[in-house]
Amino acid sequence: MTKDNFFRIWLLISLGFVCAAFTACKDDETIVESISLNKSTMELSIGEFETLVASVLPTDATDKTVTWSSKNANATVDATGKVTAIAAGTAVITAQAGGKSATCTVTIIDPALLNDAGAVINGVRWATRNVDAVGTFAATAESSGMYFQWNRKKAWSGKVNTSIVISTWDATISDGMKWEKTNDPSPVGWRIPTPAEIESLLDETKVTRAWDATQKGYTFTDKTTNASIFLYAAGYISSDLRIPDNEYIRGYYWSNTRADDSSAYGLLFGNNPYAVSSTHGCKNGRSIRCVAE
C-alpha cells in the first residue's frame, strides 16, 4: 500500500468519526418544548417598571436563551425582561426561546388620569372630567371619555357620527335597580351620581347653566362660589344600530338608579339649549360624570 493510499484511507476513517460524533451531538440535543411567563397581564403607571420572569421547559433544554421584544412603543423591555412604562395605552411583551413564545399584555396608565380635585356645585362635589377607561378620567373636560351600558363596567369608545360598527355588543339589559359597586367604572374615591344629585345640578335657584356653542356642551356654575363644571355633548352609542351618534348635539349622562324594566334615570341636555333629568335606555352606551364618595 502506497503512502498516498494509506493517507486517503486514514482521512476517510477520521471523517467518519467526526460525522458520527457530530450526529451523536445532534441526537443528544434537548429542544425547548414550552416557555411561559409569571404574568399574562400587568398594569403600570408611566415611569414604573417591573421584571417579567420566563420559565423554559424542559429544564435541561440545550439552549434556553430568552429574547424579549415589545410590540408597542408604550412600553420597552430589555434583555432581562425588565418592562418600563413609557406612555399611556397598552403594549404586548413577547418572550421567545427555541421557537416557542409567550406574551404579557401591559396596560400603562397616566397617573394624571387617576385624580381629579372636582368642583362643589350646590353641595355636591362633581368630577371635572368624564370617566374614560375603567378607573380613569378623560384627559380634558372637553373629551367625551368612554361610553357605558347601565350597571356594566365595560367601556366602549368610537368617534361618533361615523359608521363604526361595534361588535360583541351586549344587547341584554343588566339586572338590578341600583348600579352595583363592583360594576362602577369610576376612579377610586368616586361613584355614579344619584338622581337627586343630578336634580341638584339642575336647581336654577342655586346653579346657573349655559350652553357653550364653541365647546359643544353645558357649563354648570354654583351661584354662591362660582365653582363650575363643563359637560361635553358626547352623544351616545345606540344599542339598536351599535354605532355612536349625536356628538356635539346632545349629552346623555347616567345616574345610579333604574327607572323601569328597560331604562334608568340620567341627565339629558342639548343644543336647543335645554338640560333636564330624563330616562335613558339601559342597553345604550352613555357617558358618566361621577361624584365624590
Short mmCIF file of C-alpha atoms in Angstrom, two decimals:
data_model
loop_
_atom_site.label_atom_id
_atom_site.label_comp_id
_atom_site.label_asym_id
_atom_site.label_seq_id
_atom_site.Cartn_x
_atom_site.Cartn_y
_atom_site.Cartn_z
CA MET A 1 0.00 0.00 0.00
CA THR A 2 1.40 3.32 -1.01
CA LYS A 3 1.66 6.20 1.40
CA ASP A 4 -0.94 8.15 -0.60
CA ASN A 5 -3.49 5.34 -0.36
CA PHE A 6 -2.81 4.97 3.36
CA PHE A 7 -3.36 8.68 3.87
CA ARG A 8 -6.65 8.61 1.94
CA ILE A 9 -7.92 5.67 3.98
CA TRP A 10 -6.89 7.37 7.24
CA LEU A 11 -8.63 10.59 6.18
CA LEU A 12 -11.89 8.78 5.34
CA ILE A 13 -11.84 6.96 8.66
CA SER A 14 -11.21 10.22 10.53
CA LEU A 15 -14.04 11.98 8.72
CA GLY A 16 -16.32 9.10 9.61
CA PHE A 17 -15.51 9.50 13.29
CA VAL A 18 -16.15 13.25 13.10
CA CYS A 19 -19.52 12.76 11.36
CA ALA A 20 -20.53 10.12 13.87
CA ALA A 21 -19.57 12.37 16.75
CA PHE A 22 -21.49 15.30 15.20
CA THR A 23 -24.57 13.15 14.66
CA ALA A 24 -24.35 11.91 18.23
CA CYS A 25 -24.19 15.51 19.49
CA LYS A 26 -27.28 16.41 17.48
CA ASP A 27 -29.11 13.37 18.78
CA ASP A 28 -28.22 14.41 22.33
CA GLU A 29 -29.61 17.98 21.89
CA THR A 30 -32.72 18.70 24.01
CA ILE A 31 -35.10 21.13 22.33
CA VAL A 32 -37.33 23.70 24.02
CA GLU A 33 -40.89 22.43 24.46
CA SER A 34 -42.52 25.48 26.01
CA ILE A 35 -41.99 28.91 27.51
CA SER A 36 -44.25 30.70 29.99
CA LEU A 37 -44.26 34.00 31.87
CA ASN A 38 -45.09 34.65 35.51
CA LYS A 39 -47.76 37.14 34.37
CA SER A 40 -50.05 37.26 31.33
CA THR A 41 -51.32 40.78 32.16
CA MET A 42 -49.75 43.65 34.05
CA GLU A 43 -50.64 47.24 34.95
CA LEU A 44 -48.06 50.01 35.31
CA SER A 45 -48.15 53.79 35.63
CA ILE A 46 -45.99 55.87 33.33
CA GLY A 47 -42.38 55.66 34.57
CA GLU A 48 -42.91 52.48 36.58
CA PHE A 49 -41.14 49.23 35.73
CA GLU A 50 -41.41 45.54 36.57
CA THR A 51 -39.39 42.50 35.53
CA LEU A 52 -41.13 39.55 33.94
CA VAL A 53 -39.82 36.06 34.67
CA ALA A 54 -39.71 33.48 31.88
CA SER A 55 -39.74 29.72 32.52
CA VAL A 56 -38.38 27.47 29.77
CA LEU A 57 -39.14 23.74 29.68
CA PRO A 58 -37.70 21.23 29.84
CA THR A 59 -35.23 22.49 32.41
CA ASP A 60 -32.39 20.61 30.66
CA ALA A 61 -33.07 22.18 27.25
CA THR A 62 -29.82 22.64 25.36
CA ASP A 63 -30.42 26.31 24.53
CA LYS A 64 -32.66 28.17 26.98
CA THR A 65 -31.74 31.65 25.76
CA VAL A 66 -34.73 34.01 26.02
CA THR A 67 -35.12 37.00 23.72
CA TRP A 68 -37.53 39.83 24.57
CA SER A 69 -39.45 42.29 22.42
CA SER A 70 -42.25 44.88 22.75
CA LYS A 71 -44.87 45.18 20.03
CA ASN A 72 -45.80 48.74 21.01
CA ALA A 73 -43.88 51.90 21.88
CA ASN A 74 -45.96 52.40 25.05
CA ALA A 75 -43.50 50.16 26.92
CA THR A 76 -39.96 48.91 26.44
CA VAL A 77 -38.35 45.65 27.57
CA ASP A 78 -34.65 44.89 28.00
CA ALA A 79 -32.67 41.66 27.73
CA THR A 80 -33.51 40.70 31.32
CA GLY A 81 -37.31 41.06 30.90
CA LYS A 82 -37.49 44.43 32.66
CA VAL A 83 -40.58 46.25 31.34
CA THR A 84 -40.67 50.06 31.57
CA ALA A 85 -43.91 52.02 31.02
CA ILE A 86 -43.41 54.91 28.58
CA ALA A 87 -46.85 56.23 27.58
CA ALA A 88 -50.50 55.58 28.40
CA GLY A 89 -52.04 52.72 26.43
CA THR A 90 -51.21 49.04 26.03
CA ALA A 91 -48.17 47.07 24.97
CA VAL A 92 -47.65 43.38 24.24
CA ILE A 93 -44.37 41.97 25.56
CA THR A 94 -43.13 38.77 23.91
CA ALA A 95 -40.56 36.29 25.23
CA GLN A 96 -39.12 33.73 22.81
CA ALA A 97 -36.90 30.68 23.24
CA GLY A 98 -36.23 27.77 20.91
CA GLY A 99 -39.01 28.77 18.53
CA LYS A 100 -41.60 28.96 21.33
CA SER A 101 -43.14 32.20 22.63
CA ALA A 102 -45.25 33.65 25.46
CA THR A 103 -46.81 37.10 25.83
CA CYS A 104 -47.86 39.56 28.53
CA THR A 105 -50.27 42.43 27.83
CA VAL A 106 -49.25 45.56 29.74
CA THR A 107 -51.72 48.37 30.48
CA ILE A 108 -49.98 51.70 31.06
CA ILE A 109 -51.85 54.38 32.99
CA ASP A 110 -51.13 58.09 33.16
CA PRO A 111 -51.30 59.00 36.90
CA ALA A 112 -52.83 62.34 35.94
CA LEU A 113 -55.90 60.48 34.70
CA LEU A 114 -56.48 58.85 38.09
CA ASN A 115 -57.04 62.03 40.08
CA ASP A 116 -59.44 64.97 39.91
CA ALA A 117 -59.87 67.72 42.51
CA GLY A 118 -63.50 68.15 41.47
CA ALA A 119 -65.77 71.17 41.93
CA VAL A 120 -68.54 71.60 44.51
CA ILE A 121 -71.82 72.58 42.83
CA ASN A 122 -74.85 73.03 45.12
CA GLY A 123 -73.23 70.92 47.84
CA VAL A 124 -72.12 68.04 45.61
CA ARG A 125 -68.51 67.53 44.56
CA TRP A 126 -68.51 66.70 40.86
CA ALA A 127 -65.53 65.46 38.88
CA THR A 128 -64.40 67.93 36.24
CA ARG A 129 -63.90 65.23 33.56
CA ASN A 130 -65.84 62.25 32.24
CA VAL A 131 -64.91 58.69 33.09
CA ASP A 132 -62.67 57.25 30.39
CA ALA A 133 -61.17 53.77 30.56
CA VAL A 134 -62.32 51.95 33.69
CA GLY A 135 -60.80 53.62 36.75
CA THR A 136 -59.53 56.71 34.90
CA PHE A 137 -60.69 60.17 33.87
CA ALA A 138 -60.60 61.63 30.38
CA ALA A 139 -57.66 63.93 29.68
CA THR A 140 -59.78 67.10 29.50
CA ALA A 141 -63.30 68.30 30.25
CA GLU A 142 -63.89 68.58 26.50
CA SER A 143 -63.09 64.89 25.95
CA SER A 144 -66.01 62.50 25.55
CA GLY A 145 -64.44 59.76 27.63
CA MET A 146 -65.86 56.26 27.19
CA TYR A 147 -69.45 55.06 26.85
CA PHE A 148 -71.03 52.56 29.25
CA GLN A 149 -74.20 50.50 29.32
CA TRP A 150 -76.11 50.92 32.57
CA ASN A 151 -74.73 48.87 35.50
CA ARG A 152 -71.89 47.49 33.37
CA LYS A 153 -68.18 48.12 33.71
CA LYS A 154 -67.11 47.51 30.12
CA ALA A 155 -66.05 50.67 28.30
CA TRP A 156 -66.74 51.49 24.66
CA SER A 157 -65.17 54.16 22.50
CA GLY A 158 -65.57 55.43 18.97
CA LYS A 159 -65.77 58.63 17.02
CA VAL A 160 -69.45 59.50 16.85
CA ASN A 161 -71.40 60.39 13.72
CA THR A 162 -69.45 57.75 11.79
CA SER A 163 -70.38 54.28 10.59
CA ILE A 164 -68.20 52.41 13.07
CA VAL A 165 -69.99 49.14 13.78
CA ILE A 166 -69.36 47.93 17.31
CA SER A 167 -69.02 44.16 17.57
CA THR A 168 -69.56 41.94 20.64
CA TRP A 169 -72.15 44.42 21.96
CA ASP A 170 -74.30 43.07 24.79
CA ALA A 171 -77.93 43.50 23.70
CA THR A 172 -79.37 42.36 27.04
CA ILE A 173 -80.38 44.57 29.96
CA SER A 174 -78.38 44.28 33.17
CA ASP A 175 -80.06 43.23 36.40
CA GLY A 176 -80.70 45.30 39.50
CA MET A 177 -82.31 48.60 40.38
CA LYS A 178 -79.07 50.26 41.57
CA TRP A 179 -75.68 50.45 39.89
CA GLU A 180 -73.63 47.85 41.76
CA LYS A 181 -70.37 48.97 43.34
CA THR A 182 -68.48 46.14 41.66
CA ASN A 183 -69.69 47.43 38.27
CA ASP A 184 -68.85 51.09 38.91
CA PRO A 185 -66.09 52.19 36.48
CA SER A 186 -65.39 55.43 38.37
CA PRO A 187 -61.84 56.08 39.62
CA VAL A 188 -61.08 55.36 43.28
CA GLY A 189 -62.92 57.77 45.59
CA TRP A 190 -65.68 58.48 43.07
CA ARG A 191 -69.05 56.93 42.14
CA ILE A 192 -72.05 57.21 39.79
CA PRO A 193 -74.37 60.09 40.87
CA THR A 194 -77.85 59.55 42.24
CA PRO A 195 -80.94 61.05 40.53
CA ALA A 196 -81.18 63.55 43.41
CA GLU A 197 -77.61 64.70 42.78
CA ILE A 198 -78.42 65.24 39.11
CA GLU A 199 -81.51 67.21 40.14
CA SER A 200 -79.32 69.39 42.40
CA LEU A 201 -77.25 70.29 39.34
CA LEU A 202 -80.45 71.48 37.64
CA ASP A 203 -81.64 73.60 40.59
CA GLU A 204 -81.83 77.05 38.97
CA THR A 205 -82.17 78.79 42.34
CA LYS A 206 -78.57 77.77 43.17
CA VAL A 207 -76.97 76.83 39.85
CA THR A 208 -76.69 78.70 36.57
CA ARG A 209 -76.21 76.81 33.36
CA ALA A 210 -75.21 77.91 29.89
CA TRP A 211 -74.78 76.15 26.55
CA ASP A 212 -71.33 76.68 25.05
CA ALA A 213 -71.72 76.73 21.28
CA THR A 214 -67.96 76.65 20.75
CA GLN A 215 -67.05 73.78 23.05
CA LYS A 216 -70.36 71.98 22.46
CA GLY A 217 -71.62 71.36 25.95
CA TYR A 218 -73.10 72.80 29.14
CA THR A 219 -71.35 74.74 31.89
CA PHE A 220 -72.95 74.47 35.34
CA THR A 221 -71.90 77.13 37.88
CA ASP A 222 -72.60 77.42 41.60
CA LYS A 223 -74.19 80.85 42.19
CA THR A 224 -72.52 81.26 45.58
CA THR A 225 -68.97 80.04 45.00
CA ASN A 226 -68.70 80.38 41.19
CA ALA A 227 -67.27 76.88 41.05
CA SER A 228 -68.19 75.29 37.73
CA ILE A 229 -68.02 72.14 35.66
CA PHE A 230 -68.32 71.62 31.92
CA LEU A 231 -70.19 68.61 30.48
CA TYR A 232 -69.44 67.77 26.89
CA ALA A 233 -72.22 66.82 24.44
CA ALA A 234 -70.64 63.42 23.81
CA GLY A 235 -73.70 61.81 22.24
CA TYR A 236 -74.33 58.14 22.87
CA ILE A 237 -73.96 54.66 21.38
CA SER A 238 -77.21 53.27 20.02
CA SER A 239 -77.82 49.68 21.06
CA ASP A 240 -80.03 49.09 18.03
CA LEU A 241 -77.58 50.40 15.44
CA ARG A 242 -74.48 49.79 17.56
CA ILE A 243 -72.86 52.96 16.32
CA PRO A 244 -72.06 56.26 18.08
CA ASP A 245 -74.39 59.17 17.35
CA ASN A 246 -75.38 62.74 18.32
CA GLU A 247 -71.96 64.13 19.28
CA TYR A 248 -71.97 67.96 19.60
CA ILE A 249 -75.79 67.87 19.73
CA ARG A 250 -76.77 66.12 22.96
CA GLY A 251 -75.24 64.83 26.16
CA TYR A 252 -76.52 61.73 27.96
CA TYR A 253 -75.20 61.02 31.45
CA TRP A 254 -76.12 58.10 33.71
CA SER A 255 -77.39 58.09 37.28
CA ASN A 256 -77.07 55.05 39.53
CA THR A 257 -80.81 54.24 39.64
CA ARG A 258 -83.02 52.18 37.35
CA ALA A 259 -86.36 53.73 36.34
CA ASP A 260 -88.22 50.70 34.96
CA ASP A 261 -87.65 47.42 33.14
CA SER A 262 -85.69 48.97 30.29
CA SER A 263 -84.42 52.41 31.34
CA ALA A 264 -82.53 54.29 34.03
CA TYR A 265 -82.53 57.89 35.24
CA GLY A 266 -79.96 60.33 33.97
CA LEU A 267 -79.13 63.81 32.72
CA LEU A 268 -80.05 64.88 29.19
CA PHE A 269 -79.09 68.17 27.56
CA GLY A 270 -78.99 69.52 24.05
CA ASN A 271 -78.02 72.45 21.85
CA ASN A 272 -81.55 73.91 21.68
CA PRO A 273 -80.49 74.60 24.51
CA TYR A 274 -82.05 72.60 27.35
CA ALA A 275 -80.97 70.45 30.30
CA VAL A 276 -83.32 68.09 32.13
CA SER A 277 -83.38 64.91 34.14
CA SER A 278 -84.61 62.09 31.95
CA THR A 279 -84.62 58.33 31.46
CA HIS A 280 -82.25 56.51 29.13
CA GLY A 281 -82.45 53.03 27.65
CA CYS A 282 -80.21 50.74 29.71
CA LYS A 283 -78.83 48.95 26.64
CA ASN A 284 -77.43 52.16 25.11
CA GLY A 285 -73.95 53.46 25.79
CA ARG A 286 -73.88 56.72 27.77
CA SER A 287 -71.33 59.00 29.40
CA ILE A 288 -70.51 59.04 33.11
CA ARG A 289 -69.67 62.12 35.17
CA CYS A 290 -69.05 60.86 38.69
CA VAL A 291 -69.32 62.46 42.12
CA ALA A 292 -67.09 62.13 45.18
CA GLU A 293 -67.89 59.31 47.57
#
